[in-house]
Coordinates of C-alpha atoms and ligand atoms in Angstrom, one line a residue:
M9 CA -75.3 160.9 15.7
A10 CA -78.5 159.8 17.2
K11 CA -78.7 160.1 20.9
T12 CA -79.2 156.6 22.7
G13 CA -80.6 156.1 26.0
P14 CA -79.1 153.8 28.9
I15 CA -78.7 150.3 27.7
I16 CA -80.8 148.0 29.7
V17 CA -78.8 144.8 30.5
L18 CA -80.8 143.4 33.3
D19 CA -84.4 142.4 33.5
P20 CA -86.1 145.0 35.5
G21 CA -87.9 142.3 37.4
K22 CA -84.6 141.2 38.9
E23 CA -83.4 142.3 42.4
R24 CA -79.8 143.1 42.6
T25 CA -77.4 143.1 45.5
K26 CA -73.8 143.9 44.7
G27 CA -70.2 144.1 46.1
N28 CA -69.6 144.1 49.8
E29 CA -73.4 144.3 50.6
A30 CA -74.0 141.0 48.9
L31 CA -70.8 139.5 50.6
F32 CA -71.7 140.5 54.1
M33 CA -75.3 139.2 53.6
N34 CA -74.0 135.8 52.4
I35 CA -71.4 135.8 55.3
N36 CA -74.2 136.5 57.9
A37 CA -76.4 133.6 56.4
A38 CA -73.5 131.3 56.6
K39 CA -72.8 132.2 60.3
A40 CA -76.5 131.8 61.0
V41 CA -76.2 128.3 59.8
A42 CA -73.2 127.6 62.1
G43 CA -75.0 129.2 65.0
L44 CA -77.7 126.5 64.6
V45 CA -75.3 123.7 65.1
Q46 CA -72.4 125.3 67.2
S47 CA -73.9 124.4 70.7
T48 CA -73.8 120.7 69.6
L49 CA -70.1 120.3 69.0
G50 CA -68.3 117.8 71.2
P51 CA -69.4 115.3 73.9
K52 CA -70.8 117.9 76.0
G53 CA -72.7 119.7 73.2
M54 CA -76.4 120.0 73.4
D55 CA -79.1 118.1 71.6
K56 CA -81.5 119.7 69.3
M57 CA -85.2 118.6 69.4
L58 CA -86.6 118.4 65.8
I59 CA -90.2 118.2 65.2
N60 CA -91.6 117.3 61.7
K61 CA -94.7 118.2 59.9
M62 CA -96.3 115.2 61.4
G63 CA -95.4 116.4 64.8
Q64 CA -92.9 113.4 65.2
V65 CA -90.1 114.4 67.6
S66 CA -86.5 113.4 67.2
M67 CA -83.4 114.4 69.2
T68 CA -80.1 114.8 67.7
N69 CA -76.8 116.5 67.9
D70 CA -75.6 115.2 64.6
G71 CA -74.7 118.5 62.5
V72 CA -75.7 117.1 59.2
N73 CA -78.9 115.5 60.5
I74 CA -80.0 119.0 62.0
L75 CA -79.3 121.0 58.8
K76 CA -80.8 118.4 56.5
D77 CA -84.0 118.4 58.5
I78 CA -84.8 122.0 59.1
G79 CA -85.3 123.3 55.5
I80 CA -82.9 126.1 54.9
E81 CA -83.8 128.4 52.2
H82 CA -81.0 131.2 51.7
P83 CA -78.8 130.2 48.9
A84 CA -75.5 131.0 50.8
A85 CA -76.8 129.2 53.9
K86 CA -77.7 126.1 51.6
M87 CA -73.9 126.2 50.4
V88 CA -72.9 125.6 54.0
V89 CA -75.4 122.9 54.4
E90 CA -73.9 121.2 51.3
V91 CA -70.5 121.3 53.2
A92 CA -71.9 119.2 55.9
R93 CA -73.4 116.9 53.5
S94 CA -70.3 116.5 51.4
V95 CA -68.3 115.8 54.6
E96 CA -70.9 113.3 55.5
S97 CA -70.6 111.3 52.3
T98 CA -66.8 111.3 52.2
A99 CA -65.7 111.0 55.9
G100 CA -69.0 110.3 57.6
D101 CA -68.1 112.4 60.6
G102 CA -66.9 115.9 61.4
T103 CA -70.0 117.8 59.9
T104 CA -70.4 120.1 62.7
S105 CA -66.8 121.0 62.9
S106 CA -66.8 121.8 59.0
V107 CA -69.8 124.1 59.4
I108 CA -68.3 126.0 62.4
L109 CA -64.9 126.2 60.5
S110 CA -66.4 127.6 57.3
A111 CA -68.4 130.3 59.2
A112 CA -65.3 131.1 61.3
L113 CA -63.3 131.5 57.9
L114 CA -66.1 133.8 56.7
D115 CA -66.3 135.8 59.8
K116 CA -62.5 136.4 59.8
A117 CA -62.6 137.2 56.1
E118 CA -65.4 139.8 56.9
K119 CA -63.1 141.6 59.2
L120 CA -60.3 141.7 56.7
V121 CA -62.7 143.1 53.9
R122 CA -63.8 145.8 56.5
K123 CA -60.1 146.7 56.8
G124 CA -59.7 147.1 53.1
I125 CA -58.4 143.8 51.9
H126 CA -60.1 142.6 48.6
P127 CA -62.0 139.4 48.8
S128 CA -59.7 137.9 46.0
A129 CA -56.6 138.5 48.1
I130 CA -58.4 136.7 50.9
V131 CA -59.3 133.8 48.5
K132 CA -55.5 133.6 47.5
G133 CA -54.4 133.7 51.1
Y134 CA -57.0 131.0 52.2
R135 CA -55.8 128.8 49.4
I136 CA -52.2 129.1 50.7
A137 CA -53.3 128.6 54.2
E138 CA -55.1 125.4 53.2
T139 CA -52.4 123.8 51.5
K140 CA -50.1 124.5 54.5
A141 CA -52.8 123.5 57.1
L142 CA -53.2 120.0 55.3
E143 CA -49.3 119.6 55.3
L144 CA -49.2 120.5 59.1
L145 CA -52.0 118.2 59.8
E146 CA -50.3 115.4 58.0
N147 CA -47.2 116.1 60.2
S148 CA -49.2 115.9 63.2
A149 CA -50.9 112.7 62.4
I150 CA -49.9 109.5 64.0
D151 CA -49.5 106.2 62.1
V152 CA -51.4 103.4 63.6
A153 CA -49.0 100.4 64.3
K154 CA -50.4 96.9 63.3
G155 CA -50.3 95.7 66.9
D156 CA -52.3 98.7 68.1
R157 CA -54.9 98.7 65.4
A158 CA -57.8 97.0 67.3
D159 CA -57.2 99.2 70.4
I160 CA -57.1 102.3 68.2
L161 CA -60.2 101.5 66.3
K162 CA -62.2 101.1 69.3
K163 CA -60.7 104.4 70.7
V164 CA -61.6 106.3 67.6
A165 CA -65.1 104.8 67.4
M166 CA -65.6 105.7 71.1
T167 CA -64.6 109.2 70.6
S168 CA -67.0 109.7 67.7
I169 CA -69.9 108.0 69.7
T170 CA -69.3 110.2 72.9
G171 CA -72.2 112.4 73.4
K172 CA -74.4 110.7 70.7
A173 CA -75.2 107.4 72.5
P174 CA -75.6 106.7 76.2
D175 CA -72.2 106.6 78.0
V176 CA -72.6 103.3 79.6
H177 CA -73.0 101.7 76.2
K178 CA -70.2 103.4 74.5
E179 CA -67.7 100.7 74.6
F180 CA -70.1 97.9 73.8
L181 CA -71.3 99.8 70.7
A182 CA -67.7 100.6 69.7
D183 CA -66.9 96.9 70.0
L184 CA -69.9 96.1 67.7
C185 CA -68.8 98.5 65.2
V186 CA -65.2 97.3 65.1
K187 CA -66.5 93.7 64.8
A188 CA -68.8 94.6 61.8
A189 CA -66.0 96.4 60.0
E190 CA -63.6 93.6 60.4
I191 CA -66.1 91.1 59.0
V192 CA -66.5 93.3 55.8
E193 CA -62.9 94.4 55.4
E194 CA -61.4 93.4 52.1
D195 CA -57.9 94.3 51.0
G196 CA -57.7 97.0 53.5
F197 CA -61.0 98.6 52.4
V198 CA -64.4 98.7 54.3
D199 CA -67.5 99.3 52.3
V200 CA -69.8 100.7 54.9
R201 CA -72.5 101.7 52.5
T202 CA -73.3 98.3 51.0
K203 CA -71.7 95.7 53.1
I204 CA -72.7 96.7 56.7
I205 CA -76.6 96.4 56.9
R206 CA -78.2 97.9 59.9
V207 CA -81.6 96.9 61.2
V208 CA -83.7 98.4 64.0
E209 CA -85.5 96.3 66.5
L210 CA -87.6 98.0 69.2
Q211 CA -88.7 96.9 72.7
R212 CA -85.3 95.5 73.5
R213 CA -82.3 96.7 75.5
I214 CA -79.5 98.6 73.7
D215 CA -77.1 96.0 75.1
E216 CA -78.8 93.2 73.3
S217 CA -77.8 94.7 70.0
E218 CA -75.6 92.3 68.0
V219 CA -73.5 91.8 64.9
I220 CA -74.3 89.0 62.6
E221 CA -71.9 87.6 60.1
G222 CA -74.5 87.6 57.4
I223 CA -77.9 89.1 57.3
A224 CA -80.8 89.7 59.7
L225 CA -84.1 90.2 58.1
N226 CA -87.1 91.8 59.5
T227 CA -89.3 89.1 57.7
G228 CA -90.5 86.0 59.3
A229 CA -91.7 82.5 57.8
L230 CA -95.0 82.5 56.0
S231 CA -96.3 79.6 58.2
R232 CA -95.7 78.3 61.7
K233 CA -94.7 74.8 60.1
A234 CA -91.6 76.3 58.7
P235 CA -88.4 74.9 60.1
K236 CA -86.8 77.1 63.0
R237 CA -83.1 76.1 62.1
I238 CA -81.6 74.9 58.8
E239 CA -77.9 74.0 58.8
N240 CA -76.2 74.8 55.4
P241 CA -79.4 76.1 53.8
K242 CA -79.6 76.1 50.1
I243 CA -81.6 79.4 49.4
A244 CA -83.8 80.2 46.4
L245 CA -84.9 83.8 45.7
L246 CA -88.0 84.6 43.8
D247 CA -89.1 88.0 42.6
T248 CA -92.3 86.9 40.9
E249 CA -95.8 85.5 41.8
I250 CA -95.9 81.8 41.0
I251 CA -98.8 81.2 38.7
A252 CA -100.0 78.2 36.7
N253 CA -99.4 77.9 32.8
K254 CA -102.9 78.4 32.1
T255 CA -103.8 81.4 34.3
K256 CA -103.5 84.7 32.8
A257 CA -103.9 87.8 35.0
N258 CA -107.4 89.5 34.5
S259 CA -108.4 86.8 31.9
V260 CA -112.0 85.5 31.6
M261 CA -112.7 82.0 30.8
V262 CA -116.1 80.6 29.8
V263 CA -116.8 77.3 31.4
S264 CA -119.7 75.3 30.3
S265 CA -119.8 72.4 33.0
P266 CA -118.8 71.7 36.5
E267 CA -116.6 68.9 35.2
E268 CA -114.8 71.2 32.8
R269 CA -114.3 73.7 35.8
Q270 CA -112.9 70.9 38.0
K271 CA -110.4 69.9 35.1
I272 CA -109.2 73.5 34.9
I273 CA -108.7 73.6 38.7
D274 CA -106.9 70.2 38.7
G275 CA -104.8 71.3 35.8
E276 CA -103.8 74.5 37.6
R277 CA -103.0 72.5 40.7
N278 CA -100.8 70.2 38.8
D279 CA -98.9 73.0 37.1
L280 CA -98.3 74.7 40.5
T281 CA -97.3 71.5 42.1
A282 CA -94.8 70.9 39.2
I283 CA -93.2 74.3 39.8
A284 CA -92.9 73.6 43.6
K285 CA -91.4 70.2 42.7
K286 CA -88.9 71.8 40.3
I287 CA -87.8 74.2 43.2
V288 CA -87.5 71.3 45.7
D289 CA -85.6 69.1 43.2
T290 CA -82.9 71.7 42.8
G291 CA -82.0 71.0 46.6
A292 CA -83.6 74.3 47.9
T293 CA -84.2 74.3 51.6
A294 CA -85.4 77.8 51.9
V295 CA -87.3 80.2 49.6
F296 CA -87.3 83.9 50.0
S297 CA -89.9 85.8 47.8
T298 CA -91.1 89.2 47.1
K299 CA -94.6 87.9 46.6
V300 CA -96.9 85.8 48.8
V301 CA -96.2 82.0 48.1
R302 CA -99.6 80.4 48.3
G303 CA -101.9 77.4 47.5
P304 CA -100.4 74.1 46.2
V305 CA -97.0 75.6 46.0
L306 CA -96.8 76.4 49.6
E307 CA -98.4 73.1 50.5
Y308 CA -95.7 71.1 48.6
L309 CA -92.9 73.2 49.9
E310 CA -94.1 72.8 53.5
K311 CA -94.5 69.0 53.0
H312 CA -90.9 69.1 52.1
D313 CA -89.6 71.0 55.1
V314 CA -88.6 74.0 52.9
F315 CA -88.6 77.3 54.8
V316 CA -90.9 79.9 53.0
S317 CA -90.6 83.5 53.8
R318 CA -93.3 86.2 54.0
P319 CA -93.2 88.6 51.2
M320 CA -90.0 90.7 51.4
E321 CA -88.8 94.1 50.2
E322 CA -86.9 93.9 47.0
K323 CA -83.9 95.5 48.7
D324 CA -83.7 92.7 51.3
I325 CA -83.8 90.2 48.6
E326 CA -80.9 91.9 46.8
N327 CA -79.0 91.8 50.2
V328 CA -79.7 88.1 50.5
S329 CA -78.6 87.6 47.0
Y330 CA -75.4 89.5 47.6
A331 CA -74.6 87.6 50.9
T332 CA -75.4 84.1 49.7
G333 CA -74.7 84.2 46.1
A334 CA -78.3 83.3 45.2
K335 CA -79.6 84.4 41.9
I336 CA -82.9 86.3 41.9
I337 CA -85.4 84.3 39.9
R338 CA -88.2 85.8 37.9
N339 CA -89.2 82.5 36.0
P340 CA -89.3 79.8 38.7
K341 CA -89.9 77.0 36.1
E342 CA -86.4 77.5 35.0
I343 CA -84.8 77.3 38.3
T344 CA -81.6 75.2 38.6
E345 CA -79.2 74.0 41.3
N346 CA -76.9 76.7 40.1
D347 CA -79.4 79.6 41.0
L348 CA -79.2 78.6 44.7
G349 CA -77.2 80.4 47.3
S350 CA -75.7 79.0 50.4
A351 CA -75.0 80.0 54.1
D352 CA -73.9 78.4 57.2
L353 CA -77.1 78.7 59.1
L354 CA -80.8 80.0 58.8
E355 CA -82.6 80.6 62.0
R356 CA -85.9 82.2 62.6
D357 CA -86.7 84.0 65.7
T358 CA -90.1 83.2 66.9
R359 CA -90.1 85.8 69.8
N360 CA -92.1 89.0 69.6
G361 CA -94.3 87.7 66.9
G362 CA -91.8 85.7 64.9
G363 CA -90.9 88.4 62.4
K364 CA -87.2 87.7 62.2
T365 CA -85.0 85.5 60.2
Y366 CA -81.1 85.2 60.4
I367 CA -79.0 84.0 57.6
R368 CA -75.5 83.6 59.3
G369 CA -72.3 83.3 57.3
G370 CA -73.4 83.6 53.8
H371 CA -71.4 82.4 50.8
N372 CA -70.1 85.9 50.5
S373 CA -69.3 86.3 54.3
T374 CA -68.1 89.7 53.8
V375 CA -71.7 91.1 54.6
A376 CA -72.5 92.0 58.2
T377 CA -75.7 93.2 59.7
I378 CA -75.7 95.2 63.0
V379 CA -79.2 94.5 64.7
V380 CA -79.6 97.8 66.6
R381 CA -81.8 97.3 69.5
G382 CA -83.5 99.9 71.6
E383 CA -86.5 100.3 73.9
T384 CA -88.2 103.1 71.8
L385 CA -87.8 104.3 68.1
Q386 CA -85.9 107.3 69.6
H387 CA -83.4 105.3 71.6
A388 CA -82.8 103.0 68.6
D389 CA -82.6 105.9 66.2
S390 CA -80.0 107.8 68.2
V391 CA -77.9 104.7 68.6
D392 CA -78.2 104.0 65.0
T393 CA -76.8 107.6 64.1
A394 CA -74.1 107.2 66.6
L395 CA -73.2 103.7 64.8
D396 CA -73.1 105.3 61.5
D397 CA -70.4 108.0 62.7
A398 CA -68.5 105.1 64.4
L399 CA -68.4 102.8 61.3
W400 CA -67.3 105.7 59.2
V401 CA -64.3 106.6 61.5
I402 CA -63.3 103.1 61.7
K403 CA -63.4 102.8 57.9
S404 CA -61.2 105.8 57.7
V405 CA -58.7 104.6 60.1
I406 CA -58.4 101.1 58.6
E407 CA -58.1 102.6 55.1
D408 CA -55.5 105.3 56.0
G409 CA -54.0 104.0 59.0
K410 CA -53.7 107.5 60.4
I411 CA -55.1 109.2 63.4
V412 CA -54.8 112.7 65.0
A413 CA -55.2 113.6 68.7
G414 CA -58.8 114.9 69.5
G415 CA -60.3 117.6 71.9
G416 CA -59.0 120.4 69.8
A417 CA -55.4 119.1 69.7
S418 CA -55.0 118.8 66.1
E419 CA -56.7 122.1 65.3
M420 CA -54.5 123.8 67.7
A421 CA -51.4 122.3 66.4
V422 CA -52.3 123.3 62.9
A423 CA -53.2 126.8 63.9
L424 CA -50.1 127.4 65.8
G425 CA -48.0 126.0 62.9
L426 CA -49.8 128.4 60.5
S427 CA -49.2 131.4 62.7
A428 CA -45.6 130.6 62.8
Y429 CA -45.7 130.3 59.0
A430 CA -47.6 133.4 58.3
P431 CA -44.7 135.9 58.6
K432 CA -42.8 134.0 56.0
A433 CA -45.5 134.8 53.5
G434 CA -45.4 138.4 54.1
G435 CA -47.8 141.2 52.8
Y436 CA -51.6 140.7 52.7
D437 CA -51.0 136.9 52.6
Q438 CA -49.5 137.1 56.2
R439 CA -52.7 138.7 57.6
V440 CA -54.9 136.3 55.7
I441 CA -53.1 133.2 56.8
S442 CA -53.1 134.5 60.5
A443 CA -56.8 135.0 60.1
Y444 CA -57.2 131.4 58.8
A445 CA -55.2 130.2 62.0
D446 CA -57.6 132.2 64.2
A447 CA -60.6 130.5 62.4
L448 CA -59.1 127.1 63.2
E449 CA -58.8 127.9 66.9
E450 CA -62.6 128.5 66.9
L451 CA -63.0 124.6 67.1
P452 CA -61.1 124.1 70.4
K453 CA -62.7 127.2 71.7
T454 CA -66.2 125.9 70.8
L455 CA -65.4 122.6 72.5
I456 CA -64.4 124.5 75.7
R457 CA -67.5 126.7 75.6
N458 CA -69.8 123.8 75.1
G459 CA -68.2 122.0 78.0
G460 CA -69.2 124.9 80.3
L461 CA -65.5 126.0 80.8
D462 CA -63.6 129.1 80.7
V463 CA -62.7 129.8 77.2
I464 CA -60.1 132.5 77.7
D465 CA -58.2 130.7 80.4
L466 CA -58.3 127.4 78.9
S467 CA -57.5 128.4 75.2
L468 CA -54.4 130.3 76.6
A469 CA -53.3 127.4 78.7
L470 CA -53.8 125.3 75.6
R471 CA -51.7 127.4 73.4
A472 CA -49.0 127.4 76.1
E473 CA -49.1 123.6 76.6
H474 CA -48.6 123.2 72.8
T475 CA -45.2 124.6 73.0
K476 CA -44.4 121.3 74.8
N477 CA -46.9 118.7 73.4
K478 CA -48.6 118.8 70.1
N479 CA -51.1 116.2 71.3
A480 CA -52.4 118.5 74.2
G481 CA -56.2 119.2 74.1
I482 CA -59.1 119.8 76.3
N483 CA -60.8 116.8 78.0
V484 CA -64.2 118.4 78.5
F485 CA -65.2 115.8 81.1
T486 CA -62.2 116.8 83.5
G487 CA -61.9 120.4 82.2
K488 CA -58.2 119.8 82.1
I489 CA -55.6 120.2 79.3
T490 CA -54.5 116.6 78.8
D491 CA -52.4 114.5 76.3
M492 CA -55.4 113.4 74.2
L493 CA -53.6 110.4 72.8
E494 CA -52.9 109.1 76.3
A495 CA -56.6 109.9 77.3
G496 CA -57.8 107.8 74.3
V497 CA -59.5 110.7 72.5
V498 CA -58.6 110.5 68.9
D499 CA -60.1 111.2 65.5
P500 CA -59.3 109.9 62.1
Y501 CA -56.8 111.9 60.1
R502 CA -59.3 111.8 57.2
V503 CA -62.1 113.4 59.1
K504 CA -59.9 116.3 60.1
A505 CA -58.3 116.8 56.7
N506 CA -61.8 116.8 55.1
T507 CA -63.1 119.4 57.5
I508 CA -60.3 121.7 56.3
K509 CA -60.9 121.1 52.7
A510 CA -64.8 121.3 52.7
A511 CA -64.8 124.2 55.0
T512 CA -62.2 126.2 52.9
E513 CA -64.1 125.3 49.8
A514 CA -67.3 126.7 51.0
A515 CA -65.8 129.7 52.4
I516 CA -64.0 130.6 49.1
M517 CA -67.2 129.8 47.0
I518 CA -69.1 132.5 49.1
L519 CA -66.1 134.9 49.1
R520 CA -66.1 134.9 45.3
I521 CA -69.7 136.0 45.1
D522 CA -70.1 139.8 44.6
D523 CA -73.3 139.9 42.8
M524 CA -76.7 138.5 43.5
L525 CA -79.5 138.5 40.9
R526 CA -82.7 137.4 42.2
A527 CA -86.0 137.2 40.4
T528 CA -88.4 139.0 42.4
V529 CA -91.6 137.6 41.1
T530 CA -92.2 134.0 42.0
R531 CA -93.9 132.3 39.0
E532 CA -97.0 130.3 39.6
I533 CA -96.4 126.8 38.3
P534 CA -99.6 125.2 37.5
D535 CA -100.4 122.0 39.5
A536 CA -96.7 121.9 40.8
P537 CA -96.4 120.0 44.0
A538 CA -95.7 122.0 47.2
S539 CA -92.4 120.5 47.4
H540 CA -91.3 121.8 44.0
M541 CA -92.2 125.3 45.2
A542 CA -90.2 124.9 48.3
A543 CA -87.2 123.7 46.3
T544 CA -86.9 127.0 44.3
Y545 CA -85.6 130.2 45.9
N546 CA -87.9 133.1 44.7
G547 CA -87.9 131.5 41.4
M548 CA -84.1 130.9 41.3
A549 CA -82.7 127.4 41.7
P550 CA -80.6 127.1 44.7
P551 CA -77.0 126.7 44.0
Q552 CA -75.6 123.2 44.5
M553 CA -72.2 121.9 45.3
N554 CA -71.2 118.6 43.6
E555 CA -72.7 115.9 45.6
R556 CA -70.0 113.3 46.1
R557 CA -72.3 110.7 47.6
Ligands
ATP21 N1 -63.6 113.7 75.8 C1 -63.6 114.7 75.0 N2 -63.0 115.8 75.2 C2 -62.9 116.7 74.5 N3 -63.2 116.6 73.0 C3 -63.6 115.5 72.7 C4 -63.9 114.4 73.5 N4 -64.5 113.4 72.9 C5 -64.6 113.8 71.7 N5 -64.1 115.1 71.4 C6 -64.0 115.8 70.3 O1 -65.4 116.2 69.8 C7 -65.2 116.7 68.5 C8 -66.3 116.1 67.5 O2 -67.5 116.5 68.1 P1 -68.9 116.1 67.4 O3 -69.0 114.7 67.1 O4 -70.0 116.8 68.2 O5 -68.8 116.9 65.9 P2 -68.3 116.5 64.6 O6 -67.7 115.3 64.5 O7 -67.5 117.8 64.0 O8 -69.7 116.5 63.7 P3 -70.8 115.5 63.7 O9 -70.4 114.3 64.6 O10 -72.1 116.2 64.1 O11 -70.9 115.1 62.2 C9 -63.9 115.9 67.9 O12 -63.0 117.1 67.7 C10 -63.4 115.2 69.1 O13 -62.0 115.1 69.1
MG22 MG1 -68.5 113.6 65.4

């Protein structure tokens, strides 16, 4: 038989890291990501200063915002960032906690592997622990009674805002968010993404922010003559330039005499006026357009006291259409009364250059706009981020009707429940479930640490208090173990359940990798934009978790 050489399976250009070496490398990367956001957890968490390529500075302590902006390249680290993103898109809050928990689960797993437990045994144990943890969390959740709902929504919003927006405005901003959510609530569901519009307005005070039942537009009227206030406006929406019949874009006309020229001009004028008349005849009292309305059309509309907007973004036109029921018209010659939308009031704000229009109480009054005001862009931006979290926690509580005690209380309750359960599982499972419980305790510990408090003393005291009260947590402002429900520090059940699910998922994904094959040569892609090159990892596409957004 002929002698055969070794069978080459792998491309010799690939770099390979196997077994525990690959695992520990990935775990370290995940821990490094958590290290970036760890100090931001909780109301006493620190802020991060982010400076983009243009040198613009922003300050944030929102986990997902930090991770999205800093350009992480390691594949395992990217998986952890994806955890934050998926939590953001499903629960809108709890991103920092999820990243910390996934890294803690991996840290505990590393210790078990070093003691000889195989990663697949850890994966199995973590699955058991996750199911049990979710059950324990549900048991510790509190149903929101109908009569308490308004109060609880405000508390949950204030808890999520704490540390993200100035404390003095916490209550005011929480009220704004509750109001906006209640406007758009429909059959117990709150569509934060499409029905609550937020617009930012600068050089104003934060406490001048307001909620409008309807729409606030960053677009003013085209001319000063436009009416300032129209009750029950009839709204036409145009997504086209109004042109006369005979005018064709880029066309060249040969005109033989001045009379002929005048005839053409008069003809066009008549055409345009006829279109404007058609619009006025429908009963329209306001016209919003993506293009500039000019010449005879504008003159005619102004003469008939019709409000005409400056050119608007398509997105804004779509919002107005949604709120008022107006159809977006691309051929104004065919406009009819049925295409118009309605609202209670149209007002234009003539202060600060007059660039604002409010459409209050649209035909579809389930749209709300929060006008976020702030002195500077940084102020307004940080308030806007805080409002986003607040709206999402309100949504979760309206939809699920369940909350848990905050300040590390729910995590401690679940951790202790898991520790008590672990011995029943026996064998490796017992050790793995106990490790999972220890990882959960990292969350209250991080809150304590970030509060500048004594981690060992307080976490022991918290454990002890939990034998009597499952709602006990750390109030980082007083440094005391407190009943968090009584202190009004409460989180949505959904946020905490999502944290457990997403963190476990990421930890398990990383634990299952025992082989990393990496192309060592980065291929030159001719004319590829720089961003594309950055999106590859040494020639290998970075792994992606399914984006649920
Ligand atoms: N006064 C308080 N004392 C102790 N803990 C608090 C207090 N107020 C809020 N918390 C806790 O802070 C935690 C949330 O912190 P934070 O908002 O920084 O992180 P996150 O919600 O996990 O992530 P992110 O908001 O960045 O998406 C929650 O567990 C909440 O219960
Ligand atoms: Mg939060």
